[in-house]
PDB file of C-alpha atoms in Angstrom:
ATOM      1  CA  MET B 196    -142.105 -67.792   5.088  1.00 49.00           C
ATOM      2  CA  ASP B 197    -138.523 -68.215   6.321  1.00 48.00           C
ATOM      3  CA  ASN B 198    -137.850 -71.945   6.034  1.00 44.00           C
ATOM      4  CA  ARG B 199    -134.574 -71.784   7.951  1.00 44.00           C
ATOM      5  CA  LEU B 200    -136.198 -70.351  11.057  1.00 48.00           C
ATOM      6  CA  ASN B 201    -139.691 -71.698  10.339  1.00 55.00           C
ATOM      7  CA  VAL B 202    -141.103 -68.208  10.856  1.00 63.00           C
ATOM      8  CA  THR B 203    -144.027 -66.814   8.891  1.00 82.00           C
ATOM      9  CA  TYR B 204    -143.770 -63.141   7.974  1.00 87.00           C
ATOM     10  CA  ILE B 205    -146.590 -60.768   7.101  1.00 89.00           C
ATOM     11  CA  THR B 206    -146.069 -57.755   4.831  1.00 90.00           C
ATOM     12  CA  PHE B 207    -147.758 -54.422   5.559  1.00 88.00           C
ATOM     13  CA  GLY B 208    -149.155 -53.096   2.288  1.00 83.00           C
ATOM     14  CA  GLY B 209    -150.821 -49.967   3.636  1.00 78.00           C
ATOM     15  CA  HIS B 210    -147.885 -47.572   3.451  1.00 82.00           C
ATOM     16  CA  VAL B 211    -148.096 -44.768   0.888  1.00 80.00           C
ATOM     17  CA  GLU B 212    -144.879 -43.621  -0.823  1.00 80.00           C
ATOM     18  CA  VAL B 213    -142.854 -44.893   2.128  1.00 82.00           C
ATOM     19  CA  ARG B 214    -139.584 -45.066   0.170  1.00 83.00           C
ATOM     20  CA  ARG B 215    -139.938 -41.495  -0.986  1.00 86.00           C
ATOM     21  CA  TYR B 216    -141.051 -39.930   2.295  1.00 86.00           C
ATOM     22  CA  ARG B 217    -139.619 -42.381   4.847  1.00 89.00           C
ATOM     23  CA  TYR B 218    -137.569 -39.768   6.743  1.00 91.00           C
ATOM     24  CA  LEU B 219    -140.414 -37.259   6.780  1.00 91.00           C
ATOM     25  CA  TYR B 220    -142.795 -39.931   8.093  1.00 88.00           C
ATOM     26  CA  PHE B 221    -140.259 -40.974  10.715  1.00 93.00           C
ATOM     27  CA  VAL B 222    -139.615 -37.454  12.026  1.00 94.00           C
ATOM     28  CA  ILE B 223    -143.324 -36.601  12.223  1.00 90.00           C
ATOM     29  CA  MET B 224    -144.371 -39.840  13.924  1.00 90.00           C
ATOM     30  CA  PHE B 225    -141.369 -39.877  16.266  1.00 93.00           C
ATOM     31  CA  THR B 226    -142.183 -36.308  17.330  1.00 92.00           C
ATOM     32  CA  VAL B 227    -145.821 -37.213  17.956  1.00 90.00           C
ATOM     33  CA  TYR B 228    -144.821 -40.316  19.947  1.00 92.00           C
ATOM     34  CA  ILE B 229    -142.438 -38.352  22.175  1.00 92.00           C
ATOM     35  CA  LEU B 230    -145.123 -35.679  22.622  1.00 90.00           C
ATOM     36  CA  ILE B 231    -147.661 -38.313  23.691  1.00 90.00           C
ATOM     37  CA  ILE B 232    -145.255 -39.862  26.203  1.00 91.00           C
ATOM     38  CA  CYS B 233    -143.976 -36.593  27.679  1.00 91.00           C
ATOM     39  CA  SER B 234    -147.317 -34.794  27.913  1.00 89.00           C
ATOM     40  CA  ASN B 235    -149.219 -37.762  29.314  1.00 90.00           C
ATOM     41  CA  PHE B 236    -146.591 -38.682  31.887  1.00 91.00           C
ATOM     42  CA  THR B 237    -146.238 -35.025  32.905  1.00 91.00           C
ATOM     43  CA  ILE B 238    -149.931 -34.934  33.783  1.00 90.00           C
ATOM     44  CA  VAL B 239    -149.729 -38.314  35.519  1.00 93.00           C
ATOM     45  CA  SER B 240    -146.743 -37.101  37.550  1.00 93.00           C
ATOM     46  CA  ILE B 241    -148.648 -33.986  38.614  1.00 92.00           C
ATOM     47  CA  ILE B 242    -151.542 -36.162  39.787  1.00 92.00           C
ATOM     48  CA  VAL B 243    -149.193 -38.472  41.700  1.00 92.00           C
ATOM     49  CA  ILE B 244    -147.222 -35.662  43.365  1.00 93.00           C
ATOM     50  CA  HIS B 245    -150.149 -33.516  44.493  1.00 90.00           C
ATOM     51  CA  LYS B 246    -152.153 -35.301  47.175  1.00 86.00           C
ATOM     52  CA  SER B 247    -155.075 -32.945  46.595  1.00 87.00           C
ATOM     53  CA  LEU B 248    -155.546 -34.698  43.239  1.00 87.00           C
ATOM     54  CA  HIS B 249    -155.732 -38.181  44.772  1.00 89.00           C
ATOM     55  CA  GLU B 250    -159.442 -38.348  44.074  1.00 90.00           C
ATOM     56  CA  PRO B 251    -161.293 -40.937  41.928  1.00 91.00           C
ATOM     57  CA  MET B 252    -161.791 -38.529  39.014  1.00 88.00           C
ATOM     58  CA  TYR B 253    -158.078 -37.736  38.695  1.00 91.00           C
ATOM     59  CA  ILE B 254    -157.044 -41.336  39.356  1.00 93.00           C
ATOM     60  CA  PHE B 255    -159.201 -42.446  36.443  1.00 92.00           C
ATOM     61  CA  ILE B 256    -157.730 -39.681  34.289  1.00 90.00           C
ATOM     62  CA  ALA B 257    -154.212 -40.886  35.168  1.00 93.00           C
ATOM     63  CA  ALA B 258    -155.209 -44.462  34.301  1.00 94.00           C
ATOM     64  CA  LEU B 259    -156.633 -43.298  30.976  1.00 90.00           C
ATOM     65  CA  LEU B 260    -153.430 -41.406  30.139  1.00 91.00           C
ATOM     66  CA  ILE B 261    -151.241 -44.392  31.063  1.00 93.00           C
ATOM     67  CA  ASN B 262    -153.428 -46.632  28.912  1.00 92.00           C
ATOM     68  CA  SER B 263    -153.019 -44.153  26.058  1.00 90.00           C
ATOM     69  CA  VAL B 264    -149.222 -44.394  26.320  1.00 92.00           C
ATOM     70  CA  LEU B 265    -149.397 -48.205  26.356  1.00 93.00           C
ATOM     71  CA  PHE B 266    -151.744 -48.135  23.356  1.00 91.00           C
ATOM     72  CA  SER B 267    -149.321 -45.900  21.444  1.00 90.00           C
ATOM     73  CA  THR B 268    -146.322 -48.045  22.427  1.00 93.00           C
ATOM     74  CA  VAL B 269    -147.977 -51.100  20.897  1.00 92.00           C
ATOM     75  CA  ILE B 270    -147.951 -49.311  17.532  1.00 90.00           C
ATOM     76  CA  TYR B 271    -145.310 -46.579  17.306  1.00 92.00           C
ATOM     77  CA  PRO B 272    -141.987 -48.462  17.776  1.00 93.00           C
ATOM     78  CA  LYS B 273    -142.858 -50.978  15.052  1.00 92.00           C
ATOM     79  CA  LEU B 274    -144.209 -48.221  12.818  1.00 91.00           C
ATOM     80  CA  LEU B 275    -141.009 -46.188  13.174  1.00 93.00           C
ATOM     81  CA  ILE B 276    -138.887 -49.235  12.348  1.00 92.00           C
ATOM     82  CA  ASP B 277    -140.992 -49.882   9.245  1.00 91.00           C
ATOM     83  CA  PHE B 278    -140.443 -46.340   7.977  1.00 91.00           C
ATOM     84  CA  LEU B 279    -136.679 -46.898   7.943  1.00 91.00           C
ATOM     85  CA  SER B 280    -136.786 -50.485   6.638  1.00 89.00           C
ATOM     86  CA  GLU B 281    -136.673 -51.637   3.058  1.00 86.00           C
ATOM     87  CA  LYS B 282    -139.424 -54.162   3.769  1.00 87.00           C
ATOM     88  CA  GLN B 283    -142.355 -53.485   6.072  1.00 89.00           C
ATOM     89  CA  ILE B 284    -142.796 -56.959   7.566  1.00 90.00           C
ATOM     90  CA  ILE B 285    -143.680 -58.585  10.890  1.00 91.00           C
ATOM     91  CA  SER B 286    -143.704 -62.180  12.090  1.00 91.00           C
ATOM     92  CA  TYR B 287    -147.142 -63.746  12.337  1.00 91.00           C
ATOM     93  CA  SER B 288    -146.744 -64.383  16.080  1.00 90.00           C
ATOM     94  CA  ALA B 289    -145.721 -60.754  16.690  1.00 92.00           C
ATOM     95  CA  CYS B 290    -148.644 -59.629  14.525  1.00 92.00           C
ATOM     96  CA  LEU B 291    -151.069 -61.615  16.675  1.00 92.00           C
ATOM     97  CA  PHE B 292    -149.579 -60.094  19.819  1.00 93.00           C
ATOM     98  CA  GLN B 293    -149.957 -56.581  18.395  1.00 93.00           C
ATOM     99  CA  TRP B 294    -153.530 -57.415  17.407  1.00 91.00           C
ATOM    100  CA  PHE B 295    -154.269 -58.669  20.928  1.00 93.00           C
ATOM    101  CA  SER B 296    -152.631 -55.670  22.655  1.00 93.00           C
ATOM    102  CA  TYR B 297    -154.270 -53.190  20.280  1.00 90.00           C
ATOM    103  CA  TYR B 298    -157.839 -54.327  20.952  1.00 90.00           C
ATOM    104  CA  SER B 299    -157.283 -55.169  24.607  1.00 93.00           C
ATOM    105  CA  LEU B 300    -156.070 -51.642  25.376  1.00 93.00           C
ATOM    106  CA  ALA B 301    -158.785 -50.115  23.176  1.00 89.00           C
ATOM    107  CA  SER B 302    -161.407 -52.035  25.181  1.00 91.00           C
ATOM    108  CA  THR B 303    -159.767 -50.860  28.404  1.00 93.00           C
ATOM    109  CA  GLU B 304    -160.193 -47.305  27.163  1.00 89.00           C
ATOM    110  CA  PHE B 305    -163.940 -47.723  26.770  1.00 90.00           C
ATOM    111  CA  PHE B 306    -164.199 -49.327  30.202  1.00 93.00           C
ATOM    112  CA  LEU B 307    -162.302 -46.437  31.787  1.00 92.00           C
ATOM    113  CA  LEU B 308    -164.472 -43.907  29.960  1.00 89.00           C
ATOM    114  CA  SER B 309    -167.544 -45.693  31.341  1.00 91.00           C
ATOM    115  CA  VAL B 310    -166.161 -45.651  34.882  1.00 93.00           C
ATOM    116  CA  MET B 311    -165.382 -41.948  34.546  1.00 89.00           C
ATOM    117  CA  ALA B 312    -168.932 -41.310  33.353  1.00 88.00           C
ATOM    118  CA  TYR B 313    -170.274 -43.154  36.401  1.00 92.00           C
ATOM    119  CA  ASP B 314    -167.933 -41.252  38.704  1.00 91.00           C
ATOM    120  CA  ARG B 315    -169.098 -37.918  37.330  1.00 86.00           C
ATOM    121  CA  TYR B 316    -172.729 -39.011  37.455  1.00 87.00           C
ATOM    122  CA  VAL B 317    -172.411 -39.789  41.170  1.00 89.00           C
ATOM    123  CA  SER B 318    -170.480 -36.584  41.925  1.00 86.00           C
ATOM    124  CA  ILE B 319    -173.054 -34.346  40.197  1.00 81.00           C
ATOM    125  CA  CYS B 320    -176.324 -36.207  40.749  1.00 81.00           C
ATOM    126  CA  ASN B 321    -175.681 -37.749  44.160  1.00 84.00           C
ATOM    127  CA  PRO B 322    -172.924 -35.695  45.814  1.00 83.00           C
ATOM    128  CA  LEU B 323    -173.878 -36.555  49.414  1.00 85.00           C
ATOM    129  CA  GLN B 324    -173.295 -40.279  48.765  1.00 88.00           C
ATOM    130  CA  TYR B 325    -170.173 -39.799  46.651  1.00 89.00           C
ATOM    131  CA  SER B 326    -167.601 -40.623  49.339  1.00 88.00           C
ATOM    132  CA  ILE B 327    -169.528 -43.750  50.305  1.00 89.00           C
ATOM    133  CA  ILE B 328    -170.019 -45.057  46.754  1.00 90.00           C
ATOM    134  CA  MET B 329    -166.611 -44.186  45.297  1.00 91.00           C
ATOM    135  CA  ARG B 330    -164.433 -45.673  48.012  1.00 91.00           C
ATOM    136  CA  LYS B 331    -160.792 -46.605  47.518  1.00 91.00           C
ATOM    137  CA  THR B 332    -161.683 -50.291  47.242  1.00 93.00           C
ATOM    138  CA  THR B 333    -164.248 -49.551  44.539  1.00 93.00           C
ATOM    139  CA  VAL B 334    -161.779 -47.446  42.556  1.00 93.00           C
ATOM    140  CA  ASN B 335    -159.080 -50.146  42.745  1.00 93.00           C
ATOM    141  CA  THR B 336    -161.568 -52.809  41.657  1.00 94.00           C
ATOM    142  CA  PHE B 337    -162.611 -50.733  38.644  1.00 94.00           C
ATOM    143  CA  LEU B 338    -158.968 -50.234  37.623  1.00 94.00           C
ATOM    144  CA  ILE B 339    -158.077 -53.922  37.920  1.00 94.00           C
ATOM    145  CA  VAL B 340    -161.140 -55.061  35.979  1.00 94.00           C
ATOM    146  CA  ALA B 341    -160.487 -52.387  33.321  1.00 92.00           C
ATOM    147  CA  TRP B 342    -157.277 -54.127  32.250  1.00 93.00           C
ATOM    148  CA  ILE B 343    -157.921 -57.777  33.108  1.00 94.00           C
ATOM    149  CA  LEU B 344    -161.397 -58.247  31.593  1.00 93.00           C
ATOM    150  CA  PRO B 345    -160.522 -56.886  28.096  1.00 92.00           C
ATOM    151  CA  ALA B 346    -157.302 -58.929  28.090  1.00 93.00           C
ATOM    152  CA  CYS B 347    -159.272 -62.106  28.782  1.00 93.00           C
ATOM    153  CA  GLU B 348    -161.832 -61.295  26.080  1.00 90.00           C
ATOM    154  CA  CYS B 349    -159.203 -60.503  23.443  1.00 91.00           C
ATOM    155  CA  SER B 350    -156.999 -63.504  24.245  1.00 91.00           C
ATOM    156  CA  VAL B 351    -159.620 -65.919  22.854  1.00 89.00           C
ATOM    157  CA  PRO B 352    -159.456 -64.837  19.161  1.00 87.00           C
ATOM    158  CA  MET B 353    -155.673 -64.529  19.375  1.00 88.00           C
ATOM    159  CA  LEU B 354    -155.285 -68.128  20.594  1.00 88.00           C
ATOM    160  CA  LEU B 355    -157.764 -69.424  18.022  1.00 85.00           C
ATOM    161  CA  SER B 356    -156.027 -67.543  15.209  1.00 86.00           C
ATOM    162  CA  ALA B 357    -152.621 -68.890  16.272  1.00 85.00           C
ATOM    163  CA  LYS B 358    -153.847 -72.396  15.439  1.00 84.00           C
ATOM    164  CA  LYS B 359    -155.330 -71.512  12.063  1.00 85.00           C
ATOM    165  CA  GLU B 360    -153.471 -71.898   8.778  1.00 85.00           C
ATOM    166  CA  ILE B 361    -152.868 -68.735   6.765  1.00 87.00           C
ATOM    167  CA  CYS B 362    -152.712 -68.535   2.965  1.00 86.00           C
ATOM    168  CA  LYS B 363    -152.289 -64.775   2.528  1.00 85.00           C
ATOM    169  CA  PHE B 364    -149.238 -62.859   3.672  1.00 87.00           C
ATOM    170  CA  ASN B 365    -150.141 -59.265   2.878  1.00 88.00           C
ATOM    171  CA  LEU B 366    -152.116 -56.922   5.137  1.00 85.00           C
ATOM    172  CA  LYS B 367    -153.763 -53.866   3.596  1.00 81.00           C
ATOM    173  CA  GLY B 368    -152.739 -51.641   6.458  1.00 82.00           C
ATOM    174  CA  ILE B 369    -149.863 -50.373   8.592  1.00 85.00           C
ATOM    175  CA  LEU B 370    -150.629 -52.408  11.712  1.00 87.00           C
ATOM    176  CA  CYS B 371    -152.175 -55.710  12.746  1.00 89.00           C
ATOM    177  CA  ASN B 372    -155.870 -55.110  13.346  1.00 83.00           C
ATOM    178  CA  SER B 373    -159.064 -56.999  12.513  1.00 81.00           C
ATOM    179  CA  THR B 374    -157.896 -57.493   8.901  1.00 81.00           C
ATOM    180  CA  VAL B 375    -155.691 -60.318  10.247  1.00 86.00           C
ATOM    181  CA  LEU B 376    -158.816 -62.471   9.854  1.00 83.00           C
ATOM    182  CA  LYS B 377    -158.499 -62.111   6.084  1.00 83.00           C
ATOM    183  CA  LEU B 378    -155.163 -63.953   6.142  1.00 86.00           C
ATOM    184  CA  HIS B 379    -156.742 -67.259   7.138  1.00 86.00           C
ATOM    185  CA  CYS B 380    -157.126 -69.938   4.481  1.00 86.00           C
ATOM    186  CA  VAL B 381    -160.644 -70.669   5.716  1.00 82.00           C
ATOM    187  CA  SER B 382    -162.753 -67.877   7.104  1.00 79.00           C
ATOM    188  CA  SER B 383    -163.948 -68.698  10.627  1.00 78.00           C
ATOM    189  CA  ARG B 384    -167.594 -67.897  11.301  1.00 81.00           C
ATOM    190  CA  LEU B 385    -166.940 -68.407  15.013  1.00 83.00           C
ATOM    191  CA  LEU B 386    -164.191 -65.759  15.076  1.00 84.00           C
ATOM    192  CA  HIS B 387    -166.360 -63.251  13.232  1.00 80.00           C
ATOM    193  CA  ILE B 388    -169.324 -63.812  15.551  1.00 85.00           C
ATOM    194  CA  TYR B 389    -167.154 -63.703  18.663  1.00 87.00           C
ATOM    195  CA  GLY B 390    -165.546 -60.479  17.441  1.00 83.00           C
ATOM    196  CA  LEU B 391    -168.954 -58.855  17.024  1.00 83.00           C
ATOM    197  CA  VAL B 392    -170.002 -60.019  20.499  1.00 88.00           C
ATOM    198  CA  VAL B 393    -166.859 -58.497  22.019  1.00 88.00           C
ATOM    199  CA  PHE B 394    -167.445 -55.330  19.993  1.00 85.00           C
ATOM    200  CA  ALA B 395    -170.974 -55.097  21.384  1.00 87.00           C
ATOM    201  CA  SER B 396    -169.874 -55.664  24.987  1.00 88.00           C
ATOM    202  CA  ALA B 397    -166.683 -53.572  24.853  1.00 87.00           C
ATOM    203  CA  VAL B 398    -167.873 -50.681  22.676  1.00 85.00           C
ATOM    204  CA  LEU B 399    -171.641 -50.499  22.186  1.00 87.00           C
ATOM    205  CA  LEU B 400    -172.650 -51.166  25.798  1.00 90.00           C
ATOM    206  CA  PRO B 401    -170.153 -48.668  27.275  1.00 89.00           C
ATOM    207  CA  VAL B 402    -171.238 -46.039  24.748  1.00 88.00           C
ATOM    208  CA  LEU B 403    -174.914 -46.559  25.598  1.00 90.00           C
ATOM    209  CA  PHE B 404    -174.110 -46.467  29.316  1.00 91.00           C
ATOM    210  CA  ILE B 405    -172.155 -43.227  28.953  1.00 88.00           C
ATOM    211  CA  LEU B 406    -174.896 -41.606  26.894  1.00 86.00           C
ATOM    212  CA  PHE B 407    -177.463 -42.677  29.504  1.00 89.00           C
ATOM    213  CA  THR B 408    -175.454 -41.282  32.428  1.00 88.00           C
ATOM    214  CA  TYR B 409    -174.797 -37.998  30.637  1.00 83.00           C
ATOM    215  CA  THR B 410    -178.442 -37.671  29.706  1.00 83.00           C
ATOM    216  CA  ARG B 411    -179.277 -38.001  33.390  1.00 83.00           C
ATOM    217  CA  ILE B 412    -176.593 -35.451  34.269  1.00 80.00           C
ATOM    218  CA  LEU B 413    -177.927 -32.954  31.731  1.00 77.00           C
ATOM    219  CA  VAL B 414    -181.521 -33.418  32.926  1.00 77.00           C
ATOM    220  CA  ILE B 415    -180.563 -32.792  36.549  1.00 75.00           C
ATOM    221  CA  SER B 416    -178.200 -29.920  35.683  1.00 71.00           C
ATOM    222  CA  TYR B 417    -180.970 -28.243  33.692  1.00 70.00           C
ATOM    223  CA  ARG B 418    -183.074 -28.165  36.847  1.00 68.00           C
ATOM    224  CA  CYS B 419    -180.220 -26.873  39.029  1.00 64.00           C
ATOM    225  CA  LYS B 420    -178.569 -23.744  37.667  1.00 60.00           C
ATOM    226  CA  GLY B 421    -175.645 -24.106  40.058  1.00 56.00           C
ATOM    227  CA  VAL B 422    -174.346 -27.284  38.419  1.00 58.00           C
ATOM    228  CA  ARG B 423    -174.949 -26.421  34.751  1.00 58.00           C
ATOM    229  CA  ARG B 424    -171.477 -24.994  34.231  1.00 63.00           C
ATOM    230  CA  LYS B 425    -169.810 -27.898  36.054  1.00 61.00           C
ATOM    231  CA  ALA B 426    -171.800 -30.427  34.030  1.00 61.00           C
ATOM    232  CA  ALA B 427    -170.875 -28.774  30.733  1.00 61.00           C
ATOM    233  CA  GLN B 428    -167.157 -28.627  31.608  1.00 63.00           C
ATOM    234  CA  THR B 429    -167.269 -32.240  32.730  1.00 63.00           C
ATOM    235  CA  CYS B 430    -169.263 -33.798  29.914  1.00 69.00           C
ATOM    236  CA  LEU B 431    -168.165 -32.077  26.720  1.00 70.00           C
ATOM    237  CA  PRO B 432    -164.501 -33.241  26.653  1.00 70.00           C
ATOM    238  CA  HIS B 433    -165.598 -36.730  27.635  1.00 72.00           C
ATOM    239  CA  LEU B 434    -168.192 -36.928  24.857  1.00 75.00           C
ATOM    240  CA  LEU B 435    -165.723 -35.566  22.312  1.00 74.00           C
ATOM    241  CA  VAL B 436    -163.213 -38.323  23.109  1.00 74.00           C
ATOM    242  CA  LEU B 437    -165.951 -40.956  23.199  1.00 76.00           C
ATOM    243  CA  ILE B 438    -167.485 -40.068  19.827  1.00 77.00           C
ATOM    244  CA  ASN B 439    -164.106 -39.803  18.144  1.00 74.00           C
ATOM    245  CA  PHE B 440    -162.779 -43.117  19.448  1.00 75.00           C
ATOM    246  CA  SER B 441    -166.077 -44.975  18.933  1.00 78.00           C
ATOM    247  CA  CYS B 442    -166.222 -44.038  15.252  1.00 78.00           C
ATOM    248  CA  LEU B 443    -162.589 -44.983  14.664  1.00 76.00           C
ATOM    249  CA  ILE B 444    -162.866 -48.361  16.416  1.00 77.00           C
ATOM    250  CA  ALA B 445    -166.183 -49.166  14.709  1.00 76.00           C
ATOM    251  CA  TYR B 446    -164.564 -48.530  11.326  1.00 75.00           C
ATOM    252  CA  ASP B 447    -161.532 -50.585  12.309  1.00 74.00           C
ATOM    253  CA  VAL B 448    -163.506 -53.609  13.534  1.00 72.00           C
ATOM    254  CA  LEU B 449    -166.078 -53.654  10.732  1.00 71.00           C
ATOM    255  CA  LEU B 450    -163.444 -53.225   8.015  1.00 67.00           C
ATOM    256  CA  ALA B 451    -162.594 -56.943   8.095  1.00 59.00           C
ATOM    257  CA  ARG B 452    -166.248 -57.982   8.059  1.00 63.00           C
ATOM    258  CA  LEU B 453    -167.495 -55.806   5.219  1.00 64.00           C
ATOM    259  CA  LYS B 454    -166.377 -56.415   1.660  1.00 62.00           C
ATOM    260  CA  LEU B 455    -165.377 -52.833   0.964  1.00 61.00           C
ATOM    261  CA  ASP B 456    -162.675 -51.768  -1.451  1.00 65.00           C
ATOM    262  CA  VAL B 457    -161.284 -48.924   0.658  1.00 65.00           C
ATOM    263  CA  PRO B 458    -158.545 -46.882  -1.075  1.00 69.00           C
ATOM    264  CA  ILE B 459    -155.105 -47.334   0.469  1.00 72.00           C
ATOM    265  CA  THR B 460    -154.787 -43.603   1.195  1.00 72.00           C
ATOM    266  CA  LEU B 461    -158.063 -43.591   3.147  1.00 71.00           C
ATOM    267  CA  ARG B 462    -156.938 -46.665   5.109  1.00 73.00           C
ATOM    268  CA  LEU B 463    -153.729 -44.871   6.039  1.00 74.00           C
ATOM    269  CA  ILE B 464    -155.552 -41.700   7.096  1.00 74.00           C
ATOM    270  CA  MET B 465    -157.975 -43.647   9.319  1.00 73.00           C
ATOM    271  CA  ALA B 466    -155.135 -45.641  10.898  1.00 75.00           C
ATOM    272  CA  LEU B 467    -153.168 -42.475  11.626  1.00 74.00           C
ATOM    273  CA  GLN B 468    -156.288 -40.937  13.199  1.00 74.00           C
ATOM    274  CA  ILE B 469    -156.256 -43.715  15.792  1.00 74.00           C
ATOM    275  CA  VAL B 470    -152.533 -43.639  16.553  1.00 75.00           C
ATOM    276  CA  THR B 471    -151.954 -39.873  16.519  1.00 73.00           C
ATOM    277  CA  TYR B 472    -155.062 -37.767  16.977  1.00 65.00           C
ATOM    278  CA  HIS B 473    -156.836 -39.801  19.620  1.00 64.00           C
ATOM    279  CA  PRO B 474    -153.981 -40.209  22.185  1.00 69.00           C
ATOM    280  CA  LEU B 475    -153.471 -36.442  22.125  1.00 67.00           C
ATOM    281  CA  LEU B 476    -157.197 -35.706  22.372  1.00 65.00           C
ATOM    282  CA  ILE B 477    -157.452 -37.567  25.689  1.00 63.00           C
ATOM    283  CA  GLN B 478    -155.561 -34.739  27.376  1.00 60.00           C
ATOM    284  CA  SER B 479    -158.667 -32.579  26.956  1.00 57.00           C
ATOM    285  CA  PHE B 480    -159.872 -34.137  30.231  1.00 55.00           C
ATOM    286  CA  MET B 481    -157.402 -31.902  32.054  1.00 52.00           C
ATOM    287  CA  ASP B 482    -158.708 -28.678  30.521  1.00 50.00           C
TER     288      ASP B 482
END
């Protein structure tokens, strides 16, 4: 707590040997961040420039790549600053904002993955009605809802947490995630329940919907030899991204609700999986 400015600071305690390897960490993470930005925006630019790619499938891919860059930007700049700082700290208000942005954009990712699954289901299973169902208005509505709905859902716990008193000032991680709940002097049952409800609606339901649509796609493609190859090329990258991200987010959300003594090295590895591996894996959609 800084009494002069009346600002509460939180210390990140999840860094491993940061003083010893700070420059190595910085170079690696800075390189990955630049790679994420350049590669994703290169693909987005190609989609924007070529009118032949102005179709729902590629528009959703572009939205997913832009969301990936935003998701990375919520984490990387602060992480890079921490590597070069003597103290890895963040103000409580900034921590809440990172927490909000982190989960809001993660929820947007699942929504976009669900929309892409629906788009591919219609294109493969009902191709004659595709142009009627996936109109420009429908696509724009999906994109708007994909960012606004998760933001509204995630703003509730952030506003409630802003009013709660905190008694702990050390996070066992390298970013502000669900473990922020452990800083509160009094654990809020309402926040925990609400978090699980949002997790169910933003993660579990989209995952079940995607699995259902892909099951239907595989059943139909099995009957029609002509679409088997297309279905395989369409579904496999999508499922790979979905499974990877679902497992990482499930671990991240449940970490604050389960009394597990997770080693600091494992925490760091899991956090880096989310911020490095996943944003790069999304590009598999363009293969």
